[in-house]
């Protein structure tokens, strides 16, 4: 049995691949390396169970070509883990075609490939961005209306819709994971890496987008991978919605707190300077609070809270920085 990990060279994809290999699975990574770096594969020991194919997932012909290349070398392809997407929300606001191509068309094309090659299990990483701005209201899998305020969120929501259409038609198993902010290594983007990169250029001043009062929920990638795999193997009741919020039980943390932790650990003499606005960029959601009771009911909850996840991730990203991996 082989598994396709689309976007497997990226941050979450690489961590998922490492864990699947550890569990004895045969993995085929399809990735265009727009976010992931080939250097990251140094974190995975040489494995005969891993095949990596450079592939533009927004082009269906390239996906077909990649699968044709590999299908005679494996016994069967039984599942697709789809983690490929544009990860730069602000860039997607400037140019909507980025999210149309890299977030939605990747989903559409992978589902077409799943149908053509009779791949019955599909696992999709969506986002809390599909909900839109609900303020401090606790949001669960049935919250609505879903009014995303970024192109990224809109294309993730459209991707969910096309997944459900495929689930009705030919997929045997579907899981949709709505993620909060995920931290850890190898970092390709995100608030911690952004702060460290800024301090690397200006060690005595950290300029923060927004007023620092933005309150976010953070999940360490180790907890995320454990949760996704656990729920992928968990049987759902008949007619159970296969969407899961994966995140924290407790209140989220402020961006100002994250800034102070990064400064303390990376550049203790730096002054922190904030903007006089409530969000960092167009499409940013300043506050959201996740209801994760559904995942808890099925037996999963994270081992680390947001503060623990952030502190571990800061240490990991600084270590990578010092070793010139990022």
PDB file of C-alpha atoms in Angstrom:
ATOM      1  CA  UNK A   1       0.000   0.000   0.000  1.00  0.00           C
ATOM      2  CA  UNK A   2       1.342   3.425  -1.008  1.00  0.00           C
ATOM      3  CA  UNK A   3       0.188   6.874  -0.001  1.00  0.00           C
ATOM      4  CA  UNK A   4       0.496  10.097  -1.991  1.00  0.00           C
ATOM      5  CA  UNK A   5       1.432  13.123   0.120  1.00  0.00           C
ATOM      6  CA  UNK A   6       0.711  16.171  -2.033  1.00  0.00           C
ATOM      7  CA  UNK A   7       2.749  19.093  -0.758  1.00  0.00           C
ATOM      8  CA  UNK A   8       4.984  16.678   1.120  1.00  0.00           C
ATOM      9  CA  UNK A   9       8.056  18.918   0.837  1.00  0.00           C
ATOM     10  CA  UNK A  10       6.404  21.656   2.899  1.00  0.00           C
ATOM     11  CA  UNK A  11       6.318  22.214   6.630  1.00  0.00           C
ATOM     12  CA  UNK A  12       3.345  20.034   7.595  1.00  0.00           C
ATOM     13  CA  UNK A  13       3.835  17.611   4.702  1.00  0.00           C
ATOM     14  CA  UNK A  14       7.389  16.767   5.700  1.00  0.00           C
ATOM     15  CA  UNK A  15       6.375  16.092   9.304  1.00  0.00           C
ATOM     16  CA  UNK A  16       3.499  13.907   8.125  1.00  0.00           C
ATOM     17  CA  UNK A  17       5.824  11.988   5.800  1.00  0.00           C
ATOM     18  CA  UNK A  18       8.314  11.331   8.599  1.00  0.00           C
ATOM     19  CA  UNK A  19       5.591   9.887  10.808  1.00  0.00           C
ATOM     20  CA  UNK A  20       4.050   7.761   8.048  1.00  0.00           C
ATOM     21  CA  UNK A  21       7.459   6.307   7.189  1.00  0.00           C
ATOM     22  CA  UNK A  22       8.000   5.565  10.869  1.00  0.00           C
ATOM     23  CA  UNK A  23       4.745   3.594  10.765  1.00  0.00           C
ATOM     24  CA  UNK A  24       5.983   1.476   7.878  1.00  0.00           C
ATOM     25  CA  UNK A  25       4.057   3.174   5.054  1.00  0.00           C
ATOM     26  CA  UNK A  26       5.310   3.615   1.492  1.00  0.00           C
ATOM     27  CA  UNK A  27       5.159   7.306   0.535  1.00  0.00           C
ATOM     28  CA  UNK A  28       5.051   9.148  -2.792  1.00  0.00           C
ATOM     29  CA  UNK A  29       5.629  12.896  -2.410  1.00  0.00           C
ATOM     30  CA  UNK A  30       4.276  15.169  -5.150  1.00  0.00           C
ATOM     31  CA  UNK A  31       5.440  18.771  -4.756  1.00  0.00           C
ATOM     32  CA  UNK A  32       6.535  21.732  -6.859  1.00  0.00           C
ATOM     33  CA  UNK A  33       8.978  22.899  -4.146  1.00  0.00           C
ATOM     34  CA  UNK A  34       7.579  26.446  -4.154  1.00  0.00           C
ATOM     35  CA  UNK A  35       7.506  26.493  -0.334  1.00  0.00           C
ATOM     36  CA  UNK A  36       9.419  23.397   0.715  1.00  0.00           C
ATOM     37  CA  UNK A  37      13.177  23.097   0.238  1.00  0.00           C
ATOM     38  CA  UNK A  38      15.052  20.013  -0.890  1.00  0.00           C
ATOM     39  CA  UNK A  39      17.392  20.698   2.023  1.00  0.00           C
ATOM     40  CA  UNK A  40      14.519  19.742   4.364  1.00  0.00           C
ATOM     41  CA  UNK A  41      14.758  16.142   3.164  1.00  0.00           C
ATOM     42  CA  UNK A  42      17.975  15.848   5.150  1.00  0.00           C
ATOM     43  CA  UNK A  43      15.613  15.430   8.120  1.00  0.00           C
ATOM     44  CA  UNK A  44      14.379  12.145   6.655  1.00  0.00           C
ATOM     45  CA  UNK A  45      16.803   9.257   6.688  1.00  0.00           C
ATOM     46  CA  UNK A  46      17.312   7.516   3.358  1.00  0.00           C
ATOM     47  CA  UNK A  47      14.347   5.238   2.866  1.00  0.00           C
ATOM     48  CA  UNK A  48      13.460   2.825   0.100  1.00  0.00           C
ATOM     49  CA  UNK A  49       9.846   3.509   1.076  1.00  0.00           C
ATOM     50  CA  UNK A  50      10.015   7.159  -0.038  1.00  0.00           C
ATOM     51  CA  UNK A  51       9.727   8.416  -3.614  1.00  0.00           C
ATOM     52  CA  UNK A  52       9.799  12.140  -4.412  1.00  0.00           C
ATOM     53  CA  UNK A  53       8.488  13.541  -7.695  1.00  0.00           C
ATOM     54  CA  UNK A  54       8.654  17.223  -8.584  1.00  0.00           C
ATOM     55  CA  UNK A  55       5.210  18.011  -9.924  1.00  0.00           C
ATOM     56  CA  UNK A  56       3.064  21.102 -10.538  1.00  0.00           C
ATOM     57  CA  UNK A  57      -0.172  20.082  -8.803  1.00  0.00           C
ATOM     58  CA  UNK A  58      -2.185  22.890 -10.387  1.00  0.00           C
ATOM     59  CA  UNK A  59      -1.754  21.062 -13.709  1.00  0.00           C
ATOM     60  CA  UNK A  60      -3.729  17.841 -14.045  1.00  0.00           C
ATOM     61  CA  UNK A  61      -1.544  16.511 -16.845  1.00  0.00           C
ATOM     62  CA  UNK A  62       1.517  16.712 -14.576  1.00  0.00           C
ATOM     63  CA  UNK A  63      -0.255  14.755 -11.831  1.00  0.00           C
ATOM     64  CA  UNK A  64      -1.269  12.067 -14.332  1.00  0.00           C
ATOM     65  CA  UNK A  65       2.287  11.946 -15.662  1.00  0.00           C
ATOM     66  CA  UNK A  66       3.695  11.548 -12.142  1.00  0.00           C
ATOM     67  CA  UNK A  67       1.287   8.739 -11.233  1.00  0.00           C
ATOM     68  CA  UNK A  68       1.881   6.932 -14.519  1.00  0.00           C
ATOM     69  CA  UNK A  69       5.594   7.110 -13.798  1.00  0.00           C
ATOM     70  CA  UNK A  70       5.198   5.487 -10.400  1.00  0.00           C
ATOM     71  CA  UNK A  71       2.168   3.200 -10.567  1.00  0.00           C
ATOM     72  CA  UNK A  72       4.044   0.157 -11.867  1.00  0.00           C
ATOM     73  CA  UNK A  73       6.623   0.465  -9.078  1.00  0.00           C
ATOM     74  CA  UNK A  74       4.081   0.171  -6.254  1.00  0.00           C
ATOM     75  CA  UNK A  75       1.517  -2.438  -5.355  1.00  0.00           C
ATOM     76  CA  UNK A  76      -1.331   0.061  -5.086  1.00  0.00           C
ATOM     77  CA  UNK A  77      -2.055   3.695  -4.245  1.00  0.00           C
ATOM     78  CA  UNK A  78      -4.739   3.734  -1.581  1.00  0.00           C
ATOM     79  CA  UNK A  79      -4.822   7.273  -0.178  1.00  0.00           C
ATOM     80  CA  UNK A  80      -4.025  10.901  -0.900  1.00  0.00           C
ATOM     81  CA  UNK A  81      -3.041  13.335   1.832  1.00  0.00           C
ATOM     82  CA  UNK A  82      -3.552  16.795   0.327  1.00  0.00           C
ATOM     83  CA  UNK A  83      -1.498  19.498   2.055  1.00  0.00           C
ATOM     84  CA  UNK A  84      -0.555  21.614  -0.962  1.00  0.00           C
ATOM     85  CA  UNK A  85      -1.724  25.227  -0.912  1.00  0.00           C
ATOM     86  CA  UNK A  86      -0.589  28.818  -1.092  1.00  0.00           C
ATOM     87  CA  UNK A  87       0.548  29.639   2.440  1.00  0.00           C
ATOM     88  CA  UNK A  88       0.936  33.414   1.984  1.00  0.00           C
ATOM     89  CA  UNK A  89      -2.503  34.896   2.669  1.00  0.00           C
ATOM     90  CA  UNK A  90      -1.448  38.507   2.013  1.00  0.00           C
ATOM     91  CA  UNK A  91       0.017  37.567  -1.395  1.00  0.00           C
ATOM     92  CA  UNK A  92      -3.261  35.877  -2.269  1.00  0.00           C
ATOM     93  CA  UNK A  93      -5.107  39.117  -1.499  1.00  0.00           C
ATOM     94  CA  UNK A  94      -2.851  41.004  -3.914  1.00  0.00           C
ATOM     95  CA  UNK A  95      -3.199  38.366  -6.623  1.00  0.00           C
ATOM     96  CA  UNK A  96      -6.335  36.149  -6.373  1.00  0.00           C
ATOM     97  CA  UNK A  97      -5.013  33.830  -9.102  1.00  0.00           C
ATOM     98  CA  UNK A  98      -2.428  32.492  -6.626  1.00  0.00           C
ATOM     99  CA  UNK A  99      -5.086  30.898  -4.415  1.00  0.00           C
ATOM    100  CA  UNK A 100      -7.221  29.836  -7.360  1.00  0.00           C
ATOM    101  CA  UNK A 101      -4.247  27.955  -8.792  1.00  0.00           C
ATOM    102  CA  UNK A 102      -2.350  26.746  -5.713  1.00  0.00           C
ATOM    103  CA  UNK A 103      -5.186  26.241  -3.227  1.00  0.00           C
ATOM    104  CA  UNK A 104      -8.286  25.282  -5.231  1.00  0.00           C
ATOM    105  CA  UNK A 105      -7.010  23.793  -8.493  1.00  0.00           C
ATOM    106  CA  UNK A 106      -4.616  21.520  -6.602  1.00  0.00           C
ATOM    107  CA  UNK A 107      -7.645  20.091  -4.778  1.00  0.00           C
ATOM    108  CA  UNK A 108      -9.747  19.771  -7.918  1.00  0.00           C
ATOM    109  CA  UNK A 109      -6.939  18.053  -9.824  1.00  0.00           C
ATOM    110  CA  UNK A 110      -6.020  15.640  -7.042  1.00  0.00           C
ATOM    111  CA  UNK A 111      -9.652  14.572  -6.782  1.00  0.00           C
ATOM    112  CA  UNK A 112      -9.730  14.020 -10.548  1.00  0.00           C
ATOM    113  CA  UNK A 113      -6.633  11.854 -10.204  1.00  0.00           C
ATOM    114  CA  UNK A 114      -8.179   9.963  -7.278  1.00  0.00           C
ATOM    115  CA  UNK A 115     -11.189   9.168  -9.457  1.00  0.00           C
ATOM    116  CA  UNK A 116      -9.125   8.128 -12.488  1.00  0.00           C
ATOM    117  CA  UNK A 117      -6.833   5.834 -10.482  1.00  0.00           C
ATOM    118  CA  UNK A 118      -9.501   4.520  -8.054  1.00  0.00           C
ATOM    119  CA  UNK A 119      -7.864   6.032  -4.957  1.00  0.00           C
ATOM    120  CA  UNK A 120     -10.609   5.834  -2.350  1.00  0.00           C
ATOM    121  CA  UNK A 121      -9.278   7.694   0.729  1.00  0.00           C
ATOM    122  CA  UNK A 122      -8.734  11.465   0.710  1.00  0.00           C
ATOM    123  CA  UNK A 123      -7.444  13.566   3.619  1.00  0.00           C
ATOM    124  CA  UNK A 124      -7.511  17.344   3.213  1.00  0.00           C
ATOM    125  CA  UNK A 125      -5.981  20.079   5.374  1.00  0.00           C
ATOM    126  CA  UNK A 126      -8.376  23.012   5.339  1.00  0.00           C
ATOM    127  CA  UNK A 127      -8.210  26.060   7.605  1.00  0.00           C
ATOM    128  CA  UNK A 128      -9.948  28.108  10.270  1.00  0.00           C
ATOM    129  CA  UNK A 129      -9.946  30.829   7.569  1.00  0.00           C
ATOM    130  CA  UNK A 130     -13.115  29.278   6.083  1.00  0.00           C
ATOM    131  CA  UNK A 131     -15.143  30.590   9.042  1.00  0.00           C
ATOM    132  CA  UNK A 132     -14.399  34.270   8.548  1.00  0.00           C
ATOM    133  CA  UNK A 133     -14.418  36.768  11.399  1.00  0.00           C
ATOM    134  CA  UNK A 134     -16.663  35.641  14.278  1.00  0.00           C
ATOM    135  CA  UNK A 135     -14.913  37.741  16.922  1.00  0.00           C
ATOM    136  CA  UNK A 136     -14.530  35.975  20.256  1.00  0.00           C
ATOM    137  CA  UNK A 137     -17.422  33.589  19.585  1.00  0.00           C
ATOM    138  CA  UNK A 138     -16.357  29.951  19.955  1.00  0.00           C
ATOM    139  CA  UNK A 139     -16.580  28.335  16.534  1.00  0.00           C
ATOM    140  CA  UNK A 140     -17.275  24.657  15.892  1.00  0.00           C
ATOM    141  CA  UNK A 141     -17.665  22.500  12.796  1.00  0.00           C
ATOM    142  CA  UNK A 142     -21.332  23.532  12.453  1.00  0.00           C
ATOM    143  CA  UNK A 143     -20.786  27.284  12.925  1.00  0.00           C
ATOM    144  CA  UNK A 144     -22.022  29.557  10.187  1.00  0.00           C
ATOM    145  CA  UNK A 145     -22.485  31.331   7.988  1.00  0.00           C
ATOM    146  CA  UNK A 146     -19.046  30.585   6.549  1.00  0.00           C
ATOM    147  CA  UNK A 147     -17.872  33.965   5.234  1.00  0.00           C
ATOM    148  CA  UNK A 148     -14.108  33.881   4.604  1.00  0.00           C
ATOM    149  CA  UNK A 149     -12.446  37.297   4.343  1.00  0.00           C
ATOM    150  CA  UNK A 150      -9.392  36.213   2.332  1.00  0.00           C
ATOM    151  CA  UNK A 151      -8.955  34.517  -1.027  1.00  0.00           C
ATOM    152  CA  UNK A 152      -7.077  31.777   0.800  1.00  0.00           C
ATOM    153  CA  UNK A 153     -10.103  31.099   3.043  1.00  0.00           C
ATOM    154  CA  UNK A 154     -12.469  31.276   0.063  1.00  0.00           C
ATOM    155  CA  UNK A 155     -10.483  28.720  -1.930  1.00  0.00           C
ATOM    156  CA  UNK A 156     -10.142  26.418   1.096  1.00  0.00           C
ATOM    157  CA  UNK A 157     -13.936  26.557   1.483  1.00  0.00           C
ATOM    158  CA  UNK A 158     -14.430  25.858  -2.233  1.00  0.00           C
ATOM    159  CA  UNK A 159     -12.009  22.941  -1.862  1.00  0.00           C
ATOM    160  CA  UNK A 160     -14.070  21.521   0.994  1.00  0.00           C
ATOM    161  CA  UNK A 161     -17.160  21.718  -1.200  1.00  0.00           C
ATOM    162  CA  UNK A 162     -15.577  19.833  -4.100  1.00  0.00           C
ATOM    163  CA  UNK A 163     -14.270  17.217  -1.621  1.00  0.00           C
ATOM    164  CA  UNK A 164     -17.820  16.573  -0.441  1.00  0.00           C
ATOM    165  CA  UNK A 165     -18.992  16.229  -4.025  1.00  0.00           C
ATOM    166  CA  UNK A 166     -16.327  13.555  -4.586  1.00  0.00           C
ATOM    167  CA  UNK A 167     -17.276  11.882  -1.285  1.00  0.00           C
ATOM    168  CA  UNK A 168     -20.837  11.532  -2.506  1.00  0.00           C
ATOM    169  CA  UNK A 169     -19.650  10.183  -5.848  1.00  0.00           C
ATOM    170  CA  UNK A 170     -16.629   7.881  -5.467  1.00  0.00           C
ATOM    171  CA  UNK A 171     -14.520   8.403  -2.325  1.00  0.00           C
ATOM    172  CA  UNK A 172     -14.822   5.784   0.399  1.00  0.00           C
ATOM    173  CA  UNK A 173     -13.234   7.860   3.166  1.00  0.00           C
ATOM    174  CA  UNK A 174     -12.908  11.630   3.580  1.00  0.00           C
ATOM    175  CA  UNK A 175     -11.442  13.699   6.400  1.00  0.00           C
ATOM    176  CA  UNK A 176     -11.269  17.492   6.364  1.00  0.00           C
ATOM    177  CA  UNK A 177      -9.102  19.073   9.049  1.00  0.00           C
ATOM    178  CA  UNK A 178      -9.656  22.753   9.804  1.00  0.00           C
ATOM    179  CA  UNK A 179      -6.345  23.937  11.213  1.00  0.00           C
ATOM    180  CA  UNK A 180      -5.472  26.907  13.409  1.00  0.00           C
ATOM    181  CA  UNK A 181      -1.979  28.452  13.206  1.00  0.00           C
ATOM    182  CA  UNK A 182       0.514  25.578  13.182  1.00  0.00           C
ATOM    183  CA  UNK A 183       4.059  26.069  14.497  1.00  0.00           C
ATOM    184  CA  UNK A 184       7.255  24.039  14.558  1.00  0.00           C
ATOM    185  CA  UNK A 185       9.971  23.156  12.072  1.00  0.00           C
ATOM    186  CA  UNK A 186      11.009  23.181   9.293  1.00  0.00           C
ATOM    187  CA  UNK A 187       9.382  26.645   9.269  1.00  0.00           C
ATOM    188  CA  UNK A 188       8.624  28.132   5.851  1.00  0.00           C
ATOM    189  CA  UNK A 189       6.426  31.030   7.036  1.00  0.00           C
ATOM    190  CA  UNK A 190       4.506  32.244  10.076  1.00  0.00           C
ATOM    191  CA  UNK A 191       4.753  34.796  12.859  1.00  0.00           C
ATOM    192  CA  UNK A 192       7.773  33.291  14.664  1.00  0.00           C
ATOM    193  CA  UNK A 193       9.908  32.990  11.533  1.00  0.00           C
ATOM    194  CA  UNK A 194       8.800  36.477  10.489  1.00  0.00           C
ATOM    195  CA  UNK A 195       9.925  37.942  13.834  1.00  0.00           C
ATOM    196  CA  UNK A 196      13.272  36.124  13.748  1.00  0.00           C
ATOM    197  CA  UNK A 197      13.954  37.251  10.179  1.00  0.00           C
ATOM    198  CA  UNK A 198      13.172  40.846  11.131  1.00  0.00           C
ATOM    199  CA  UNK A 199      15.424  40.712  14.193  1.00  0.00           C
ATOM    200  CA  UNK A 200      18.189  39.168  12.128  1.00  0.00           C
ATOM    201  CA  UNK A 201      18.142  42.305   9.960  1.00  0.00           C
ATOM    202  CA  UNK A 202      17.510  44.807  12.791  1.00  0.00           C
ATOM    203  CA  UNK A 203      18.603  43.244  16.108  1.00  0.00           C
ATOM    204  CA  UNK A 204      17.538  46.266  18.190  1.00  0.00           C
ATOM    205  CA  UNK A 205      14.012  46.751  16.826  1.00  0.00           C
ATOM    206  CA  UNK A 206      11.120  44.366  16.183  1.00  0.00           C
ATOM    207  CA  UNK A 207       8.353  45.910  14.108  1.00  0.00           C
ATOM    208  CA  UNK A 208       5.092  44.014  14.617  1.00  0.00           C
ATOM    209  CA  UNK A 209       2.230  44.113  12.113  1.00  0.00           C
ATOM    210  CA  UNK A 210      -0.902  45.272  13.977  1.00  0.00           C
ATOM    211  CA  UNK A 211      -1.246  46.426  17.571  1.00  0.00           C
ATOM    212  CA  UNK A 212      -0.225  43.111  19.125  1.00  0.00           C
ATOM    213  CA  UNK A 213      -3.688  42.508  20.567  1.00  0.00           C
ATOM    214  CA  UNK A 214      -4.500  39.944  17.865  1.00  0.00           C
ATOM    215  CA  UNK A 215      -5.323  36.737  19.709  1.00  0.00           C
ATOM    216  CA  UNK A 216      -4.511  33.454  17.975  1.00  0.00           C
ATOM    217  CA  UNK A 217      -4.684  29.743  18.716  1.00  0.00           C
ATOM    218  CA  UNK A 218      -1.480  27.801  17.992  1.00  0.00           C
ATOM    219  CA  UNK A 219      -0.945  24.081  17.567  1.00  0.00           C
ATOM    220  CA  UNK A 220       2.465  22.446  17.433  1.00  0.00           C
ATOM    221  CA  UNK A 221       2.992  20.376  14.305  1.00  0.00           C
ATOM    222  CA  UNK A 222       3.761  17.267  16.402  1.00  0.00           C
ATOM    223  CA  UNK A 223       0.290  17.454  17.967  1.00  0.00           C
ATOM    224  CA  UNK A 224      -1.284  18.198  14.602  1.00  0.00           C
ATOM    225  CA  UNK A 225       0.216  15.135  12.898  1.00  0.00           C
ATOM    226  CA  UNK A 226      -0.820  12.899  15.786  1.00  0.00           C
ATOM    227  CA  UNK A 227      -4.377  14.256  15.611  1.00  0.00           C
ATOM    228  CA  UNK A 228      -4.735  13.940  11.842  1.00  0.00           C
ATOM    229  CA  UNK A 229      -3.464  10.366  11.795  1.00  0.00           C
ATOM    230  CA  UNK A 230      -5.550   9.347  14.794  1.00  0.00           C
ATOM    231  CA  UNK A 231      -8.751  10.715  13.253  1.00  0.00           C
ATOM    232  CA  UNK A 232      -7.903   9.259   9.828  1.00  0.00           C
ATOM    233  CA  UNK A 233      -8.000   5.795  11.414  1.00  0.00           C
ATOM    234  CA  UNK A 234     -11.033   6.422  13.618  1.00  0.00           C
ATOM    235  CA  UNK A 235     -14.375   5.066  12.423  1.00  0.00           C
ATOM    236  CA  UNK A 236     -17.130   7.678  12.278  1.00  0.00           C
ATOM    237  CA  UNK A 237     -20.786   7.077  12.993  1.00  0.00           C
ATOM    238  CA  UNK A 238     -23.079   6.860   9.986  1.00  0.00           C
ATOM    239  CA  UNK A 239     -23.867  10.318   8.594  1.00  0.00           C
ATOM    240  CA  UNK A 240     -21.173  11.888  10.801  1.00  0.00           C
ATOM    241  CA  UNK A 241     -19.714  15.046   9.265  1.00  0.00           C
ATOM    242  CA  UNK A 242     -16.019  14.233   8.484  1.00  0.00           C
ATOM    243  CA  UNK A 243     -14.854  17.792   9.276  1.00  0.00           C
ATOM    244  CA  UNK A 244     -12.736  18.289  12.412  1.00  0.00           C
ATOM    245  CA  UNK A 245     -11.446  21.425  14.084  1.00  0.00           C
ATOM    246  CA  UNK A 246      -7.939  20.638  15.299  1.00  0.00           C
ATOM    247  CA  UNK A 247      -6.671  23.070  17.876  1.00  0.00           C
ATOM    248  CA  UNK A 248      -6.561  24.101  21.495  1.00  0.00           C
ATOM    249  CA  UNK A 249      -9.151  23.791  24.238  1.00  0.00           C
ATOM    250  CA  UNK A 250      -8.087  26.949  26.046  1.00  0.00           C
ATOM    251  CA  UNK A 251      -8.004  30.611  25.064  1.00  0.00           C
ATOM    252  CA  UNK A 252      -5.432  31.590  22.468  1.00  0.00           C
ATOM    253  CA  UNK A 253      -2.396  33.856  22.996  1.00  0.00           C
ATOM    254  CA  UNK A 254      -1.712  37.445  21.957  1.00  0.00           C
ATOM    255  CA  UNK A 255       0.754  38.335  19.234  1.00  0.00           C
ATOM    256  CA  UNK A 256       2.376  40.743  21.715  1.00  0.00           C
ATOM    257  CA  UNK A 257       3.162  37.787  24.025  1.00  0.00           C
ATOM    258  CA  UNK A 258       4.764  35.903  21.121  1.00  0.00           C
ATOM    259  CA  UNK A 259       6.851  38.978  20.234  1.00  0.00           C
ATOM    260  CA  UNK A 260       8.143  39.216  23.813  1.00  0.00           C
ATOM    261  CA  UNK A 261       9.097  35.517  23.877  1.00  0.00           C
ATOM    262  CA  UNK A 262      10.979  35.774  20.568  1.00  0.00           C
ATOM    263  CA  UNK A 263      12.833  38.913  21.683  1.00  0.00           C
ATOM    264  CA  UNK A 264      13.722  37.338  25.020  1.00  0.00           C
ATOM    265  CA  UNK A 265      15.225  34.261  23.361  1.00  0.00           C
ATOM    266  CA  UNK A 266      16.723  35.741  20.198  1.00  0.00           C
ATOM    267  CA  UNK A 267      17.557  39.422  20.703  1.00  0.00           C
ATOM    268  CA  UNK A 268      16.970  40.516  24.340  1.00  0.00           C
ATOM    269  CA  UNK A 269      17.902  44.187  23.794  1.00  0.00           C
ATOM    270  CA  UNK A 270      15.392  44.744  20.996  1.00  0.00           C
ATOM    271  CA  UNK A 271      12.558  47.245  21.343  1.00  0.00           C
ATOM    272  CA  UNK A 272       9.121  46.045  20.202  1.00  0.00           C
ATOM    273  CA  UNK A 273       7.193  48.541  18.064  1.00  0.00           C
ATOM    274  CA  UNK A 274       3.495  48.065  17.209  1.00  0.00           C
ATOM    275  CA  UNK A 275       1.202  49.588  14.610  1.00  0.00           C
ATOM    276  CA  UNK A 276      -1.980  51.448  15.486  1.00  0.00           C
ATOM    277  CA  UNK A 277      -4.401  48.986  13.860  1.00  0.00           C
ATOM    278  CA  UNK A 278      -6.200  45.862  15.006  1.00  0.00           C
ATOM    279  CA  UNK A 279      -4.847  43.414  12.403  1.00  0.00           C
ATOM    280  CA  UNK A 280      -1.620  42.691  10.633  1.00  0.00           C
ATOM    281  CA  UNK A 281      -2.823  42.628   7.020  1.00  0.00           C
ATOM    282  CA  UNK A 282      -5.917  42.626   4.841  1.00  0.00           C
ATOM    283  CA  UNK A 283      -7.585  39.248   5.346  1.00  0.00           C
ATOM    284  CA  UNK A 284      -6.097  38.732   8.828  1.00  0.00           C
ATOM    285  CA  UNK A 285      -8.591  37.650  11.488  1.00  0.00           C
ATOM    286  CA  UNK A 286      -7.552  39.402  14.729  1.00  0.00           C
ATOM    287  CA  UNK A 287      -9.349  37.077  17.157  1.00  0.00           C
ATOM    288  CA  UNK A 288     -10.819  33.617  16.936  1.00  0.00           C
ATOM    289  CA  UNK A 289     -11.599  30.896  19.423  1.00  0.00           C
ATOM    290  CA  UNK A 290     -11.912  27.230  18.443  1.00  0.00           C
ATOM    291  CA  UNK A 291     -14.369  24.684  19.822  1.00  0.00           C
ATOM    292  CA  UNK A 292     -12.571  21.322  19.624  1.00  0.00           C
ATOM    293  CA  UNK A 293     -15.109  19.226  21.521  1.00  0.00           C
ATOM    294  CA  UNK A 294     -15.805  17.024  18.507  1.00  0.00           C
ATOM    295  CA  UNK A 295     -12.179  15.859  18.208  1.00  0.00           C
ATOM    296  CA  UNK A 296     -12.061  15.406  21.995  1.00  0.00           C
ATOM    297  CA  UNK A 297     -15.219  13.287  21.852  1.00  0.00           C
ATOM    298  CA  UNK A 298     -13.489  10.995  19.360  1.00  0.00           C
ATOM    299  CA  UNK A 299     -10.501  10.668  21.675  1.00  0.00           C
ATOM    300  CA  UNK A 300      -7.928  13.258  20.586  1.00  0.00           C
ATOM    301  CA  UNK A 301      -6.617  16.424  22.205  1.00  0.00           C
ATOM    302  CA  UNK A 302      -3.214  18.148  21.918  1.00  0.00           C
ATOM    303  CA  UNK A 303      -0.478  17.478  24.475  1.00  0.00           C
ATOM    304  CA  UNK A 304       0.776  21.093  24.361  1.00  0.00           C
ATOM    305  CA  UNK A 305      -1.220  24.285  24.887  1.00  0.00           C
ATOM    306  CA  UNK A 306      -0.611  27.381  22.756  1.00  0.00           C
ATOM    307  CA  UNK A 307       2.090  28.808  25.028  1.00  0.00           C
ATOM    308  CA  UNK A 308       4.001  25.523  25.189  1.00  0.00           C
ATOM    309  CA  UNK A 309       3.694  25.069  21.412  1.00  0.00           C
ATOM    310  CA  UNK A 310       5.007  28.590  20.766  1.00  0.00           C
ATOM    311  CA  UNK A 311       7.941  28.270  23.154  1.00  0.00           C
ATOM    312  CA  UNK A 312       9.022  24.919  21.706  1.00  0.00           C
ATOM    313  CA  UNK A 313       8.696  26.254  18.156  1.00  0.00           C
ATOM    314  CA  UNK A 314      10.777  29.361  18.968  1.00  0.00           C
ATOM    315  CA  UNK A 315      13.573  27.158  20.309  1.00  0.00           C
ATOM    316  CA  UNK A 316      13.395  24.883  17.245  1.00  0.00           C
ATOM    317  CA  UNK A 317      13.355  27.754  14.720  1.00  0.00           C
ATOM    318  CA  UNK A 318      16.251  29.548  16.441  1.00  0.00           C
ATOM    319  CA  UNK A 319      18.230  26.299  16.338  1.00  0.00           C
ATOM    320  CA  UNK A 320      17.525  25.970  12.603  1.00  0.00           C
ATOM    321  CA  UNK A 321      18.505  29.618  12.125  1.00  0.00           C
ATOM    322  CA  UNK A 322      21.791  29.106  13.936  1.00  0.00           C
ATOM    323  CA  UNK A 323      22.529  26.066  11.754  1.00  0.00           C
ATOM    324  CA  UNK A 324      21.594  28.112   8.650  1.00  0.00           C
ATOM    325  CA  UNK A 325      18.768  25.710   7.727  1.00  0.00           C
ATOM    326  CA  UNK A 326      16.291  28.589   7.281  1.00  0.00           C
TER     327      UNK A 326
END
